[in-house]
XYZ file of C-alpha atoms in Angstrom:
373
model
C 27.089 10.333 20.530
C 24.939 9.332 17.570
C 20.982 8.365 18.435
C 19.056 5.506 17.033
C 16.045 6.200 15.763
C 14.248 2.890 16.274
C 10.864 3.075 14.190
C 8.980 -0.065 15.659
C 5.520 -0.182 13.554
C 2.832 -0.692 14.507
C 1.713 -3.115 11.988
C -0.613 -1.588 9.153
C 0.515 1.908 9.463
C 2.324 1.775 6.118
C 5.247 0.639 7.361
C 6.240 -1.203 3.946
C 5.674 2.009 1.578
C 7.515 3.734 4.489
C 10.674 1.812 4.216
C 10.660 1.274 0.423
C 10.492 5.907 0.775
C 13.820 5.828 3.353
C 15.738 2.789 0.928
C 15.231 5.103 -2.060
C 15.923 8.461 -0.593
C 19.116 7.182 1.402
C 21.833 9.647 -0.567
C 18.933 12.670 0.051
C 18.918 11.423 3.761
C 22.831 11.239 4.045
C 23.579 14.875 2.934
C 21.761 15.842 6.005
C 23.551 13.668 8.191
C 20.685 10.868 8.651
C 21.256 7.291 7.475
C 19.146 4.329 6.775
C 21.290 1.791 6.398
C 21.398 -1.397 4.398
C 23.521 -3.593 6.969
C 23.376 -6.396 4.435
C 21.188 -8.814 6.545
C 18.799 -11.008 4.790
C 16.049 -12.799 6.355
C 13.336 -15.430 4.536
C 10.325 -13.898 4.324
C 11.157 -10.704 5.277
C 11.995 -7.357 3.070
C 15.373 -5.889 2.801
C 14.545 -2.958 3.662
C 13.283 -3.911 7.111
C 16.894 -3.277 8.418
C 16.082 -3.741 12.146
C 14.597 -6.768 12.263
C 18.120 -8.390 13.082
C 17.315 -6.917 16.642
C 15.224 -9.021 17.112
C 17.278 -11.646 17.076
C 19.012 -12.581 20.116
C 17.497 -14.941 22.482
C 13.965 -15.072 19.940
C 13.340 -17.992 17.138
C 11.758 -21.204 16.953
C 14.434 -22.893 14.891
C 16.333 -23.938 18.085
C 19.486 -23.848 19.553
C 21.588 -23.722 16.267
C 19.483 -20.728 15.008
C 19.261 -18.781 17.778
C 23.269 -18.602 17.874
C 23.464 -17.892 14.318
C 21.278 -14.861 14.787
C 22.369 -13.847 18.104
C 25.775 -13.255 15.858
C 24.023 -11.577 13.720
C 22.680 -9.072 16.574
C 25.626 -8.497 17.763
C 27.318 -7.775 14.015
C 24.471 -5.237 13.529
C 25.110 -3.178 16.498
C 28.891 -3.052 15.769
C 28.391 -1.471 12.578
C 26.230 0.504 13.912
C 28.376 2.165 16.294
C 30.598 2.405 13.153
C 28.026 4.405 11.324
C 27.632 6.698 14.360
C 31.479 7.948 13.821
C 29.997 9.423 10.275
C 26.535 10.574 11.382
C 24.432 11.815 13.884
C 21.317 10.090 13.590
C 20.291 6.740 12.209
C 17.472 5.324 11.251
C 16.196 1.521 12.279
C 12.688 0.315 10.711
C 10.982 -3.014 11.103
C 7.137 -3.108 12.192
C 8.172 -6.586 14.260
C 8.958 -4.960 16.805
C 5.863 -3.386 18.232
C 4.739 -7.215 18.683
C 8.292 -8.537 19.244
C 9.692 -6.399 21.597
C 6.723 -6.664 23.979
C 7.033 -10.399 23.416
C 10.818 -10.814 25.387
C 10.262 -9.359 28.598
C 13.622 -8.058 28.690
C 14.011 -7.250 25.310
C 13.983 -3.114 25.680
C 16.293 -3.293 28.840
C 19.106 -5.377 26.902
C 18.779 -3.210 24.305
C 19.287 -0.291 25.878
C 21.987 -1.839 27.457
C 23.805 -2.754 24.125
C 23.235 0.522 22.719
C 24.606 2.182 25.849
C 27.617 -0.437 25.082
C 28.404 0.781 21.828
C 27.526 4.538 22.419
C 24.480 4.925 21.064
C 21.614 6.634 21.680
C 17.605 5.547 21.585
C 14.715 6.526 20.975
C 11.545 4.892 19.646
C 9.329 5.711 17.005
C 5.542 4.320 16.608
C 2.763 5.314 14.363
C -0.610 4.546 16.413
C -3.903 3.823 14.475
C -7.126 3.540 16.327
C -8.005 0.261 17.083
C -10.865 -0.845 15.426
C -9.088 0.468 12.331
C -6.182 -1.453 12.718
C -7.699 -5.083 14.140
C -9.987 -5.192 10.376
C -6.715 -4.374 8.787
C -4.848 -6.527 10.242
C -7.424 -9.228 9.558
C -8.043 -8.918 6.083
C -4.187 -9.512 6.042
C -4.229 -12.654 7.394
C -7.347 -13.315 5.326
C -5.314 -12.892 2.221
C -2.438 -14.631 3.902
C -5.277 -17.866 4.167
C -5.918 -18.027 7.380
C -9.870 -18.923 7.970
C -10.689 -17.376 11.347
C -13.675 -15.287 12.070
C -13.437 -11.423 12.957
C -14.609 -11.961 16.030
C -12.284 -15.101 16.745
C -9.879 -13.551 15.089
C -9.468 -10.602 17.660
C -10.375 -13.528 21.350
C -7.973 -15.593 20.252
C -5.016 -14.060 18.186
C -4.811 -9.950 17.737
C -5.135 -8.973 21.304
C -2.488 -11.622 22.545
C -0.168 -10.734 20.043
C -0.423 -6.674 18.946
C -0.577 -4.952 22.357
C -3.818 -2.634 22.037
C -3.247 -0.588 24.992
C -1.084 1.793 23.718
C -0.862 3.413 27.209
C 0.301 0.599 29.063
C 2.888 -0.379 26.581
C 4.385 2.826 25.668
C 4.739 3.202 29.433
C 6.481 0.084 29.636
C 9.214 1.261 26.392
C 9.649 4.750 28.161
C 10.363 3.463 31.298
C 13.127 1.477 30.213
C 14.415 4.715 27.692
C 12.800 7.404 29.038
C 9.391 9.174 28.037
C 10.811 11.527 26.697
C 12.499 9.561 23.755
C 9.508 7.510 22.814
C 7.819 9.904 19.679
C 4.194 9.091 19.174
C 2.718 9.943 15.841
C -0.886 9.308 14.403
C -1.592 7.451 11.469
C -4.169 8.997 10.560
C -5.752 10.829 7.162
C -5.648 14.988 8.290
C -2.673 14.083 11.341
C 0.279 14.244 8.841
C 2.574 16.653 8.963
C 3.841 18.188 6.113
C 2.239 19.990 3.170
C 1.495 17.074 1.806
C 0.107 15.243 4.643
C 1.360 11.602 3.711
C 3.291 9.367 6.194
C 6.249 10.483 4.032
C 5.903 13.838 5.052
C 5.293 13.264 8.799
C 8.120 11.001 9.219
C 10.610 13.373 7.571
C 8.918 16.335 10.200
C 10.700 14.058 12.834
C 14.235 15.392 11.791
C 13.065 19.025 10.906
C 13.362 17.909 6.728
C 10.056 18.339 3.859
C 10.058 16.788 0.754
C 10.692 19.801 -0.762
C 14.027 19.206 0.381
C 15.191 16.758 -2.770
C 13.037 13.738 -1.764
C 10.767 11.802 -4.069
C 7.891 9.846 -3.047
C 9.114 6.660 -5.570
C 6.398 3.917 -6.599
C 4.270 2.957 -4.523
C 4.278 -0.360 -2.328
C 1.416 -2.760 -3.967
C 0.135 -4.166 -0.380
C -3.364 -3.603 -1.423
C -5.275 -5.299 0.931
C -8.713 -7.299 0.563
C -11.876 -4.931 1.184
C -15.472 -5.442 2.537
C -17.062 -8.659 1.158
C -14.478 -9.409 -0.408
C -12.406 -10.379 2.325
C -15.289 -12.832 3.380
C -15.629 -14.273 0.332
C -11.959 -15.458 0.636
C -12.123 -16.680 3.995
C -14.778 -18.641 2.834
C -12.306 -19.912 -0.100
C -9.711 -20.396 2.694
C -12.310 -22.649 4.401
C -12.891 -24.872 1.475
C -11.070 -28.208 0.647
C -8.508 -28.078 -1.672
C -4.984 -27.000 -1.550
C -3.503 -23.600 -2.114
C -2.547 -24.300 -5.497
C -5.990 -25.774 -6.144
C -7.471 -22.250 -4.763
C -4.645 -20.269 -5.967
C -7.528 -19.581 -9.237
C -10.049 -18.906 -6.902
C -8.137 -16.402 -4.842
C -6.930 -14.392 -8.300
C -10.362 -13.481 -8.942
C -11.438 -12.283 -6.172
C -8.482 -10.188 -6.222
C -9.623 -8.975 -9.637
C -12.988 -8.474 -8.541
C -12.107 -6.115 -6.263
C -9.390 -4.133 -8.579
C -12.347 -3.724 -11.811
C -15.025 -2.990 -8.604
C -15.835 0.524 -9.122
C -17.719 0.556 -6.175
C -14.582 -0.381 -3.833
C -14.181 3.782 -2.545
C -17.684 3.325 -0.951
C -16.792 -0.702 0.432
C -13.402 0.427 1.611
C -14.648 0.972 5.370
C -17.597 -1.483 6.027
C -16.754 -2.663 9.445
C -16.445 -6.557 9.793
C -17.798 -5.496 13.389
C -21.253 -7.556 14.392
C -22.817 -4.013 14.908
C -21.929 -0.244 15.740
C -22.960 -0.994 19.217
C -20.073 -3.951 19.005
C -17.578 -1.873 17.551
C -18.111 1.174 20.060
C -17.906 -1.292 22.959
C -14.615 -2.119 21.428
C -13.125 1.326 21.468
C -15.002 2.305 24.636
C -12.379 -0.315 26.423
C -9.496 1.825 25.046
C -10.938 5.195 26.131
C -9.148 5.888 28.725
C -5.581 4.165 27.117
C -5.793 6.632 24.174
C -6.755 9.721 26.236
C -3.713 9.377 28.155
C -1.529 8.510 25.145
C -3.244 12.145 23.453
C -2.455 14.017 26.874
C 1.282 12.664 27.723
C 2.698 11.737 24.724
C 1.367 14.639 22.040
C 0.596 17.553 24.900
C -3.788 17.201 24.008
C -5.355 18.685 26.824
C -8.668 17.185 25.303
C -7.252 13.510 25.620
C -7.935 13.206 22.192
C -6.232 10.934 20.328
C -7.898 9.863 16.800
C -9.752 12.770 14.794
C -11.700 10.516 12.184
C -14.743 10.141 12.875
C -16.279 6.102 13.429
C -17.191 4.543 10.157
C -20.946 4.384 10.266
C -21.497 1.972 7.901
C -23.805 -1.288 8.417
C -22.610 -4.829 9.000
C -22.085 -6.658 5.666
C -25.324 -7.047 3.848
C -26.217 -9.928 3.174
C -28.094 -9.293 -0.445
C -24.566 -7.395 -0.783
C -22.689 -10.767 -0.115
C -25.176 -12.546 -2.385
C -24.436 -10.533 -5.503
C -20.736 -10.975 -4.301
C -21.033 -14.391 -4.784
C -23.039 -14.579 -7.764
C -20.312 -12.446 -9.482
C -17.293 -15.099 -8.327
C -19.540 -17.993 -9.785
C -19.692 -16.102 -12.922
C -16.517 -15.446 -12.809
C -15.491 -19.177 -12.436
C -17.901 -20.070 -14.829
C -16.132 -18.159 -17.463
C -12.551 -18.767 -16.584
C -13.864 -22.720 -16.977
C -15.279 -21.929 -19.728
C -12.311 -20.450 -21.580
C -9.702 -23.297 -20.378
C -12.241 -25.728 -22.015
C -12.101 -24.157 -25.348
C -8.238 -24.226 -25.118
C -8.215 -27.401 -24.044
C -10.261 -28.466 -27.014
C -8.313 -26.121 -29.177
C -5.641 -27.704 -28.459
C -6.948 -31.275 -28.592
C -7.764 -30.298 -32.167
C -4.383 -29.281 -32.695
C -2.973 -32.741 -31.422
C -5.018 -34.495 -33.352
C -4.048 -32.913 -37.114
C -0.784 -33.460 -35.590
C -1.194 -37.466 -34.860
C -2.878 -37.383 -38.527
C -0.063 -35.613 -40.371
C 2.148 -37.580 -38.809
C 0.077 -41.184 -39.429
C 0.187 -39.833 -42.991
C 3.660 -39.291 -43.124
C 4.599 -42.707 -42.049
C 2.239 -44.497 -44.605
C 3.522 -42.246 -47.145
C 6.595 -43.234 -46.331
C 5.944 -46.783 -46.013
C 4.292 -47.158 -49.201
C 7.038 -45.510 -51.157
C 10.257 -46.797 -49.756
C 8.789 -50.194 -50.647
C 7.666 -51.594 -46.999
């Protein structure tokens, strides 16, 4: 019986550069019986190499009725093939970081997918990348930030993040290994000096998994430009986000921030200011998980400390405001130029028309005059 390997996220645990390192490496992975397979499913808005998002299909979309039977097909498809990969090899590999949110989103979701897999005699298990919390809700923020969404951190997290991304780790890991068994559900840490391997990337760690190092014929492959928006510079783009205009009309706007940040030599030491209130705000926040990520470190990875993240808390202030200020001084100059240098083409070009409208005037009266009119 071949097993699933079902890597579910979460979110922000390089889950892009992850799958863009399986896509390129899938004849490396096949010659040891592994396979991450392209099941030729394409979804708006989504990356091709996210090849188990079509699980989430069935019974889940917004479109309506017509949609949801168009993908439920599609589910169904998918896990056929699947069970015709399993006659050729062992273990196969799933990958889509929707569904840390999406499975915990269809309250039967796990069970009927056991179910199907059981169906078509296949194996699960489930693999997540956890990053600590704090960590993850500023990532995750920023992203929607650059996505142009305007809310603040603090909204941000009420209102959206903790309804959506479960937090507890604990609770819902319990809930996924009750349905396939705790023993199936792999925990891993995304976290800088937690990756296995010699080379300690998320590369390396995931290939630990199946008992493979990249020594073994894999490349790493370009990297996945994701870069996300840093320190004040993700506040300066809310604050774009907030403006009037349309997106086109901030699209400019947006592209130098962006380019602010890449020419910011700075941006090693920004990387990690918290968008927390305070320290005393951010602790608070982790202090709630505690007890979660203790028993995550103690069942799931065998930690008799309870001790699930190793980095030690960012101590770095709340943005600065004389910080911000210079920020902002540096966009307006920024504009100022850019404005500056579409003016002089504009006039250059103005110029240009009008030797063109005066040859041209020329020629006609030259004409004119000679041809007798």
């Amino acid at each position: 019986m071949a097993t699933v390997y079902l890597h579910i996220g979460m979110p922000k645990t390089g889950t892009s550069a992850l799958q863009r390192f399986l896509a390129v490496n899938r004849p490396v992975l096949e010659t040891y019986g592994l396979s991450f397979p392209d099941l030729g499913f394409r979804f708006p808005g989504r990356g091709e190499n996210r090849n188990g998002y079509f699980l989430l299909g069935e019974g889940y979309t917004p479109e309506g009725a017509a949609a949801c039977e168009w993908k439920r097909k599609e589910y169904h498809e998918g896990i056929a093939e699947l069970a015709r990969l399993g006659r050729a090899y062992s273990r196969i590999i799933l990958s889509d970081e929707g569904l840390w949110w999406g499975g915990r989103r269809r309250p039967l979701f796990w069970p009927e997918l056991k179910k199907d897999f059981e169906k078509a005699g296949l194996e699960l298990r489930v693999i997540v990348y956890l990053r600590r919390q704090d960590d993850f809700v500023q990532s995750r923020w920023a992203q929607v930030i650059k996505e142009g969404q305007s809310s603040s951190f603090e909204d941000y997290i009420r209102e959206s993040c903790e309804k959506n991304y479960p937090l507890d780790y604990a609770e819902y890991l319990s809930k996924i290994g009750s349905v396939i068994g705790k023993e199936n559900v792999l925990v891993r840490v995304y976290e800088r000096g937690q990756f296995a391997g010699e080379e300690q990337t998320i590369f390396s760690d995931f290939l630990d998994i199946f008992g493979r190092k990249m020594t073994d014929g894999f490349e790493a492959g370009e990297t996945v430009n994701n870069l996300s928006l840093e320190g004040g510079y993700t506040h300066l783009q809310r604050y774009v986000n907030l403006s009037d205009g349309t997106a086109s009309e901030k699209k400019p706007l947006s592209e130098m921030i962006r380019r602010m940040q890449s020419e910011d030599v700075n941006i090693q030491k920004r990387r990690h200011e918290m968008y927390f209130a305070s320290e005393e705000r951010r602790r608070s926040f982790m202090d709630s998980f505690a007890e979660s990520n203790s028993i995550v470190a103690r069942e799931y990875l065998g930690r008799e400390d309870g001790r699930l993240f190793y980095q030690e808390e960012t101590k770095t202030a709340a943005q600065d405001r004389m910080e911000m200020l210079g920020d902002l001084t540096a966009l307006l100059g920024e504009m100022e130029q850019a404005q500056q240098k579409e003016y002089a083409s504009f006039r250059k070009e103005l110029q240009s028309l009008k030797r063109e409208m005066r040859a041209q005037r020329l020629s006609v009266w030259l004409k004119n005059k000679f041809s007798g009119h």
